[in-house]
Amino acid sequence: MISGGARNLLRMGVLALLWGSTFLWITVALDGFTPAQVTFVRCALGAAALLLACRLAGHRLPTDPSIWRHLAVAAFLCNALPFALFSLGQRTVDSGTAGVLNATTPLWSLLLGLAIGAERDLRPIRLGGLLLGFAGVVTIFAPWRHGGLVSWNALAILGAAVSYAAAFAYLGRTLVGRGVPTIVLSSAQLLAATGWSALFLPVGGLDAPRVTMASVGALVVLALGCTAVTFHLTYKIITHEGATNAASVGYLLPVVSVTLGALLLDEPVTIRMTVGMVVVLLGVGLTRWPPRAPEAPPAAEVGHSPARRPVADPADAGPAAAAGTRAG
């Protein structure tokens, strides 16, 4: 049986792998489709896949109007707006600049969390990990070698990073922890995002696409893997670890992209990139460093009462343990 910590690391790894390949698939898809078309199709196809999974799991969509209002806001901030901004920005911004700008998401998430009171775990080691992770991303991409940090398209990608951070904070405060399964929330959110993205279709989305096998294949992978699966996993991580930890996955994206480029495309990996990846991994590790457990009081202070074994959370211990807890 996989422990809770191992499950969290597995979710983080899969999310980083899928999310890290997003820029590649967007670039290929834009060879045949406009930014508005890419945004709409990835939302619609991703929503269809999650709705099917939701139905197979025996769940239904929410009926509470307040949940749908929150989902509409979340879908705009987390799907429709950043998808459109990324598709617009990547037309001229090189991948290195885009990667650095996108990697500001955890920092924005931390600032927003502090502003609204949702972020309380600001230990020096965790803050240092966030800053170190960003420094590693900058080292990998070396944006000073490419330029283009100051442009409208670069500003669009930075806006997408801020939008993601705002969305993660909003999800954590309004939707997570209300008793609704994450598969239901992610399905409903992408359905709402499809409605939002349809509003962008009149802006270049009605042009005839230049359909190719590569662009269609990239769009399908983008919708199913990099949209449906990633946003379901994002809900899972926010539920178990909070918005800032979910956003910190963004630091792993350049590590994934550099590794995939070396393995699949035979792209060179320089010493600078290697050092940057090590720094990123160290930074992410520090953000997940567990807080020190409080020391137990001496036995004399508690009347020499016998030590009690810690009681596991029934939700994490399985049905048998949960039943035993209720029976006790």
Tab-separated table of C-alpha atoms in Angstrom:
chain	number	residue	atom	x	y	z
A	1	MET	CA	0.000	0.000	0.000
A	2	ILE	CA	1.386	3.414	-1.019
A	3	SER	CA	1.785	5.906	1.822
A	4	GLY	CA	0.267	9.370	1.708
A	5	GLY	CA	3.660	11.015	1.209
A	6	ALA	CA	4.517	8.695	-1.678
A	7	ARG	CA	1.143	9.400	-3.316
A	8	ASN	CA	1.773	13.133	-3.068
A	9	LEU	CA	5.204	12.769	-4.677
A	10	LEU	CA	3.739	10.565	-7.434
A	11	ARG	CA	1.034	13.140	-8.181
A	12	MET	CA	3.651	15.870	-8.263
A	13	GLY	CA	5.870	13.886	-10.632
A	14	VAL	CA	3.070	13.041	-13.073
A	15	LEU	CA	1.781	16.619	-12.979
A	16	ALA	CA	5.271	17.988	-13.677
A	17	LEU	CA	5.767	15.540	-16.564
A	18	LEU	CA	2.482	16.465	-18.248
A	19	TRP	CA	2.564	20.154	-17.434
A	20	GLY	CA	6.197	20.379	-18.518
A	21	SER	CA	5.354	19.224	-22.034
A	22	THR	CA	2.510	21.734	-22.467
A	23	PHE	CA	4.604	24.361	-24.270
A	24	LEU	CA	5.786	21.769	-26.787
A	25	TRP	CA	2.259	20.653	-27.682
A	26	ILE	CA	0.977	24.238	-27.879
A	27	THR	CA	3.752	25.136	-30.309
A	28	VAL	CA	2.942	22.179	-32.579
A	29	ALA	CA	-0.819	22.788	-32.368
A	30	LEU	CA	-0.389	26.443	-33.351
A	31	ASP	CA	1.029	25.288	-36.694
A	32	GLY	CA	-2.501	24.326	-37.715
A	33	PHE	CA	-4.881	26.166	-35.387
A	34	THR	CA	-5.330	29.707	-34.094
A	35	PRO	CA	-4.807	30.516	-30.382
A	36	ALA	CA	-8.578	30.800	-29.843
A	37	GLN	CA	-9.166	27.410	-31.472
A	38	VAL	CA	-6.433	25.750	-29.402
A	39	THR	CA	-7.926	27.200	-26.212
A	40	PHE	CA	-11.481	26.097	-27.014
A	41	VAL	CA	-10.646	22.577	-28.220
A	42	ARG	CA	-8.344	21.745	-25.292
A	43	CYS	CA	-11.066	22.844	-22.845
A	44	ALA	CA	-13.917	21.071	-24.654
A	45	LEU	CA	-12.096	17.791	-25.250
A	46	GLY	CA	-10.598	17.813	-21.754
A	47	ALA	CA	-14.051	18.423	-20.248
A	48	ALA	CA	-15.531	15.548	-22.263
A	49	ALA	CA	-12.839	13.158	-20.997
A	50	LEU	CA	-13.331	14.145	-17.352
A	51	LEU	CA	-17.114	14.016	-17.620
A	52	LEU	CA	-16.826	10.448	-18.925
A	53	ALA	CA	-14.520	9.524	-16.038
A	54	CYS	CA	-16.917	11.195	-13.609
A	55	ARG	CA	-19.848	9.204	-14.993
A	56	LEU	CA	-17.928	5.924	-14.864
A	57	ALA	CA	-17.065	6.625	-11.226
A	58	GLY	CA	-20.765	7.045	-10.428
A	59	HIS	CA	-20.591	10.777	-9.653
A	60	ARG	CA	-22.852	13.572	-10.805
A	61	LEU	CA	-22.124	17.227	-11.402
A	62	PRO	CA	-22.848	19.678	-8.551
A	63	THR	CA	-26.345	21.090	-8.178
A	64	ASP	CA	-25.521	23.850	-5.697
A	65	PRO	CA	-25.625	27.232	-7.540
A	66	SER	CA	-22.948	28.677	-5.242
A	67	ILE	CA	-20.492	25.958	-6.290
A	68	TRP	CA	-21.120	26.747	-9.946
A	69	ARG	CA	-20.513	30.456	-9.310
A	70	HIS	CA	-17.154	29.626	-7.762
A	71	LEU	CA	-16.392	27.211	-10.602
A	72	ALA	CA	-17.115	29.917	-13.176
A	73	VAL	CA	-14.571	32.226	-11.524
A	74	ALA	CA	-12.031	29.393	-11.159
A	75	ALA	CA	-12.495	28.327	-14.785
A	76	PHE	CA	-11.820	31.848	-16.022
A	77	LEU	CA	-8.692	32.310	-13.871
A	78	CYS	CA	-7.289	28.787	-14.171
A	79	ASN	CA	-8.273	27.775	-17.698
A	80	ALA	CA	-9.754	30.225	-20.179
A	81	LEU	CA	-7.605	33.293	-19.416
A	82	PRO	CA	-4.152	31.648	-19.026
A	83	PHE	CA	-4.761	29.274	-21.958
A	84	ALA	CA	-5.530	32.235	-24.202
A	85	LEU	CA	-2.600	34.278	-22.869
A	86	PHE	CA	-0.132	31.416	-23.348
A	87	SER	CA	-1.343	30.786	-26.902
A	88	LEU	CA	-0.982	34.493	-27.700
A	89	GLY	CA	2.381	34.929	-26.028
A	90	GLN	CA	4.057	31.883	-27.530
A	91	ARG	CA	3.667	33.198	-31.054
A	92	THR	CA	6.835	35.309	-30.649
A	93	VAL	CA	8.305	34.638	-27.175
A	94	ASP	CA	11.059	32.004	-27.141
A	95	SER	CA	10.732	28.971	-24.884
A	96	GLY	CA	13.447	30.142	-22.455
A	97	THR	CA	11.755	33.452	-21.736
A	98	ALA	CA	8.348	31.760	-21.536
A	99	GLY	CA	9.709	29.200	-19.065
A	100	VAL	CA	11.140	31.835	-16.727
A	101	LEU	CA	7.980	33.958	-16.817
A	102	ASN	CA	5.799	30.904	-16.195
A	103	ALA	CA	8.026	29.906	-13.263
A	104	THR	CA	6.984	33.035	-11.359
A	105	THR	CA	3.664	31.315	-10.533
A	106	PRO	CA	4.825	29.900	-7.136
A	107	LEU	CA	6.104	33.315	-6.073
A	108	TRP	CA	2.842	35.008	-7.037
A	109	SER	CA	0.972	32.224	-5.240
A	110	LEU	CA	2.985	32.864	-2.076
A	111	LEU	CA	2.357	36.633	-2.229
A	112	LEU	CA	-1.371	36.181	-2.838
A	113	GLY	CA	-1.602	33.568	-0.085
A	114	LEU	CA	0.015	35.950	2.381
A	115	ALA	CA	-2.262	38.803	1.271
A	116	ILE	CA	-5.483	36.853	1.825
A	117	GLY	CA	-4.283	34.975	4.907
A	118	ALA	CA	-4.322	31.537	3.282
A	119	GLU	CA	-0.546	31.017	3.504
A	120	ARG	CA	0.587	30.469	7.079
A	121	ASP	CA	3.543	28.127	6.635
A	122	LEU	CA	6.191	30.773	5.885
A	123	ARG	CA	9.137	29.095	7.548
A	124	PRO	CA	12.542	30.434	6.405
A	125	ILE	CA	13.455	27.049	4.902
A	126	ARG	CA	10.283	27.038	2.799
A	127	LEU	CA	10.703	30.632	1.631
A	128	GLY	CA	14.324	29.880	0.807
A	129	GLY	CA	13.215	26.860	-1.206
A	130	LEU	CA	10.816	28.964	-3.290
A	131	LEU	CA	13.494	31.547	-4.052
A	132	LEU	CA	16.104	28.868	-4.734
A	133	GLY	CA	13.749	27.059	-7.120
A	134	PHE	CA	13.189	30.247	-9.108
A	135	ALA	CA	16.944	30.883	-9.225
A	136	GLY	CA	17.402	27.389	-10.647
A	137	VAL	CA	14.833	28.044	-13.379
A	138	VAL	CA	16.600	31.279	-14.342
A	139	THR	CA	19.908	29.383	-14.456
A	140	ILE	CA	18.460	26.738	-16.779
A	141	PHE	CA	16.887	29.131	-19.269
A	142	ALA	CA	19.376	32.031	-19.057
A	143	PRO	CA	16.884	34.542	-20.468
A	144	TRP	CA	19.637	37.179	-20.803
A	145	ARG	CA	20.966	35.112	-23.731
A	146	HIS	CA	17.759	35.469	-25.707
A	147	GLY	CA	16.119	38.778	-24.812
A	148	GLY	CA	12.410	39.412	-25.295
A	149	LEU	CA	11.617	39.830	-21.613
A	150	VAL	CA	10.017	43.219	-22.336
A	151	SER	CA	7.233	42.851	-24.901
A	152	TRP	CA	3.461	42.592	-25.036
A	153	ASN	CA	3.636	38.841	-25.675
A	154	ALA	CA	5.988	38.343	-22.714
A	155	LEU	CA	3.563	40.376	-20.608
A	156	ALA	CA	0.790	38.009	-21.730
A	157	ILE	CA	2.730	34.988	-20.413
A	158	LEU	CA	3.470	36.793	-17.138
A	159	GLY	CA	-0.261	37.550	-16.863
A	160	ALA	CA	-0.992	33.850	-17.313
A	161	ALA	CA	1.385	33.003	-14.451
A	162	VAL	CA	-0.351	35.524	-12.160
A	163	SER	CA	-3.747	34.162	-13.238
A	164	TYR	CA	-2.713	30.612	-12.314
A	165	ALA	CA	-1.549	31.774	-8.892
A	166	ALA	CA	-4.818	33.633	-8.262
A	167	ALA	CA	-6.773	30.566	-9.387
A	168	PHE	CA	-4.921	28.201	-7.035
A	169	ALA	CA	-5.574	30.515	-4.089
A	170	TYR	CA	-9.227	30.851	-5.083
A	171	LEU	CA	-9.676	27.082	-5.432
A	172	GLY	CA	-8.173	26.505	-2.006
A	173	ARG	CA	-10.492	29.013	-0.322
A	174	THR	CA	-13.809	28.382	-2.080
A	175	LEU	CA	-14.025	24.875	-3.572
A	176	VAL	CA	-11.612	22.496	-1.855
A	177	GLY	CA	-12.854	20.908	1.370
A	178	ARG	CA	-16.598	21.224	0.661
A	179	GLY	CA	-17.145	17.470	0.390
A	180	VAL	CA	-17.278	17.411	-3.427
A	181	PRO	CA	-15.013	14.773	-5.060
A	182	THR	CA	-12.074	16.245	-6.953
A	183	ILE	CA	-13.066	14.450	-10.181
A	184	VAL	CA	-16.420	16.233	-10.020
A	185	LEU	CA	-14.826	19.631	-9.391
A	186	SER	CA	-12.270	19.263	-12.180
A	187	SER	CA	-14.948	18.041	-14.630
A	188	ALA	CA	-17.279	20.899	-13.830
A	189	GLN	CA	-14.463	23.445	-13.961
A	190	LEU	CA	-13.358	22.402	-17.444
A	191	LEU	CA	-16.997	22.439	-18.567
A	192	ALA	CA	-17.265	26.035	-17.343
A	193	ALA	CA	-13.931	26.823	-19.002
A	194	THR	CA	-15.315	25.561	-22.315
A	195	GLY	CA	-18.091	28.132	-22.059
A	196	TRP	CA	-15.575	30.889	-21.310
A	197	SER	CA	-13.249	29.902	-24.145
A	198	ALA	CA	-16.160	29.894	-26.616
A	199	LEU	CA	-16.359	33.654	-26.058
A	200	PHE	CA	-12.864	33.996	-27.559
A	201	LEU	CA	-13.794	32.206	-30.809
A	202	PRO	CA	-14.930	35.359	-32.658
A	203	VAL	CA	-11.387	36.708	-32.160
A	204	GLY	CA	-9.542	34.586	-34.725
A	205	GLY	CA	-11.293	31.363	-33.827
A	206	LEU	CA	-13.500	31.333	-36.920
A	207	ASP	CA	-10.599	31.160	-39.385
A	208	ALA	CA	-10.228	27.931	-41.327
A	209	PRO	CA	-7.597	25.738	-39.614
A	210	ARG	CA	-4.646	24.241	-41.525
A	211	VAL	CA	-5.232	20.687	-40.342
A	212	THR	CA	-2.256	18.355	-40.229
A	213	MET	CA	-1.709	15.061	-38.451
A	214	ALA	CA	0.899	16.678	-36.210
A	215	SER	CA	-1.265	19.630	-35.168
A	216	VAL	CA	-4.321	17.445	-34.506
A	217	GLY	CA	-2.278	14.917	-32.539
A	218	ALA	CA	-0.684	17.680	-30.478
A	219	LEU	CA	-4.092	19.180	-29.739
A	220	VAL	CA	-5.450	15.819	-28.558
A	221	VAL	CA	-2.476	15.227	-26.248
A	222	LEU	CA	-2.756	18.817	-25.003
A	223	ALA	CA	-6.450	18.352	-24.203
A	224	LEU	CA	-6.390	14.901	-22.621
A	225	GLY	CA	-3.034	14.798	-20.872
A	226	CYS	CA	-1.993	18.408	-20.323
A	227	THR	CA	-5.489	19.673	-19.511
A	228	ALA	CA	-7.835	16.971	-18.200
A	229	VAL	CA	-5.314	14.973	-16.183
A	230	THR	CA	-3.265	17.958	-14.980
A	231	PHE	CA	-6.193	19.910	-13.581
A	232	HIS	CA	-7.566	16.859	-11.808
A	233	LEU	CA	-4.137	16.314	-10.225
A	234	THR	CA	-3.919	20.024	-9.376
A	235	TYR	CA	-7.139	19.726	-7.365
A	236	LYS	CA	-5.698	16.706	-5.578
A	237	ILE	CA	-2.499	18.530	-4.607
A	238	ILE	CA	-4.347	21.671	-3.475
A	239	THR	CA	-6.629	19.479	-1.365
A	240	HIS	CA	-3.773	17.630	0.348
A	241	GLU	CA	-0.949	20.193	0.387
A	242	GLY	CA	-2.252	23.689	-0.323
A	243	ALA	CA	-2.130	26.183	-3.186
A	244	THR	CA	1.535	27.210	-2.912
A	245	ASN	CA	2.768	23.602	-2.995
A	246	ALA	CA	0.600	22.995	-6.064
A	247	ALA	CA	2.098	26.061	-7.743
A	248	SER	CA	5.651	24.980	-6.853
A	249	VAL	CA	5.297	22.139	-9.371
A	250	GLY	CA	5.963	24.868	-11.923
A	251	TYR	CA	9.633	24.846	-10.930
A	252	LEU	CA	9.936	21.254	-12.154
A	253	LEU	CA	8.692	22.079	-15.657
A	254	PRO	CA	12.062	23.165	-17.086
A	255	VAL	CA	13.694	20.081	-15.572
A	256	VAL	CA	11.142	17.958	-17.425
A	257	SER	CA	11.494	19.870	-20.702
A	258	VAL	CA	15.314	19.714	-20.669
A	259	THR	CA	15.275	16.000	-19.809
A	260	LEU	CA	12.736	15.159	-22.526
A	261	GLY	CA	14.682	17.205	-25.051
A	262	ALA	CA	17.860	15.305	-24.244
A	263	LEU	CA	16.227	11.865	-24.289
A	264	LEU	CA	13.847	12.246	-27.236
A	265	LEU	CA	15.361	14.981	-29.403
A	266	ASP	CA	19.064	14.496	-28.633
A	267	GLU	CA	19.311	18.127	-27.509
A	268	PRO	CA	22.534	19.106	-25.703
A	269	VAL	CA	22.524	19.537	-21.915
A	270	THR	CA	25.118	22.048	-20.771
A	271	ILE	CA	26.803	22.320	-17.386
A	272	ARG	CA	24.729	25.449	-16.702
A	273	MET	CA	21.497	23.502	-17.325
A	274	THR	CA	22.643	20.643	-15.113
A	275	VAL	CA	23.515	23.004	-12.265
A	276	GLY	CA	20.169	24.746	-12.692
A	277	MET	CA	18.255	21.448	-12.518
A	278	VAL	CA	20.086	20.448	-9.334
A	279	VAL	CA	19.254	23.835	-7.803
A	280	VAL	CA	15.582	23.473	-8.805
A	281	LEU	CA	15.313	20.012	-7.243
A	282	LEU	CA	16.970	21.257	-4.061
A	283	GLY	CA	14.616	24.244	-3.902
A	284	VAL	CA	11.500	22.120	-4.417
A	285	GLY	CA	12.755	19.704	-1.757
A	286	LEU	CA	13.108	22.565	0.733
A	287	THR	CA	9.555	23.798	0.031
A	288	ARG	CA	8.294	20.354	1.023
A	289	TRP	CA	10.490	20.023	4.121
A	290	PRO	CA	8.166	18.899	6.959
A	291	PRO	CA	7.851	21.203	9.985
A	292	ARG	CA	9.516	20.093	13.204
A	293	ALA	CA	7.128	18.151	15.418
A	294	PRO	CA	6.496	19.754	18.831
A	295	GLU	CA	8.310	18.081	21.694
A	296	ALA	CA	6.183	15.972	24.030
A	297	PRO	CA	5.873	17.302	27.622
A	298	PRO	CA	7.721	15.387	30.357
A	299	ALA	CA	5.788	12.582	32.029
A	300	ALA	CA	5.729	14.459	35.346
A	301	GLU	CA	3.782	17.306	33.748
A	302	VAL	CA	1.007	14.997	32.650
A	303	GLY	CA	0.642	13.007	35.847
A	304	HIS	CA	2.636	10.000	34.609
A	305	SER	CA	-0.290	8.981	32.432
A	306	PRO	CA	0.497	6.141	30.066
A	307	ALA	CA	1.480	7.191	26.570
A	308	ARG	CA	-1.288	6.964	23.979
A	309	ARG	CA	-0.598	5.811	20.481
A	310	PRO	CA	-1.341	8.424	17.810
A	311	VAL	CA	-4.680	7.837	16.112
A	312	ALA	CA	-4.455	7.766	12.330
A	313	ASP	CA	-6.814	9.852	10.268
A	314	PRO	CA	-9.651	7.475	9.275
A	315	ALA	CA	-9.727	9.019	5.799
A	316	ASP	CA	-6.103	7.955	5.236
A	317	ALA	CA	-6.228	4.592	6.992
A	318	GLY	CA	-8.713	2.795	4.778
A	319	PRO	CA	-12.258	1.481	5.334
A	320	ALA	CA	-11.347	-1.042	8.015
A	321	ALA	CA	-9.574	1.502	10.187
A	322	ALA	CA	-12.373	4.010	9.670
A	323	ALA	CA	-14.916	1.455	10.783
A	324	GLY	CA	-12.823	0.626	13.828
A	325	THR	CA	-12.586	4.318	14.736
A	326	ARG	CA	-16.326	4.749	14.522
A	327	ALA	CA	-16.895	1.592	16.547
A	328	GLY	CA	-14.574	2.791	19.313
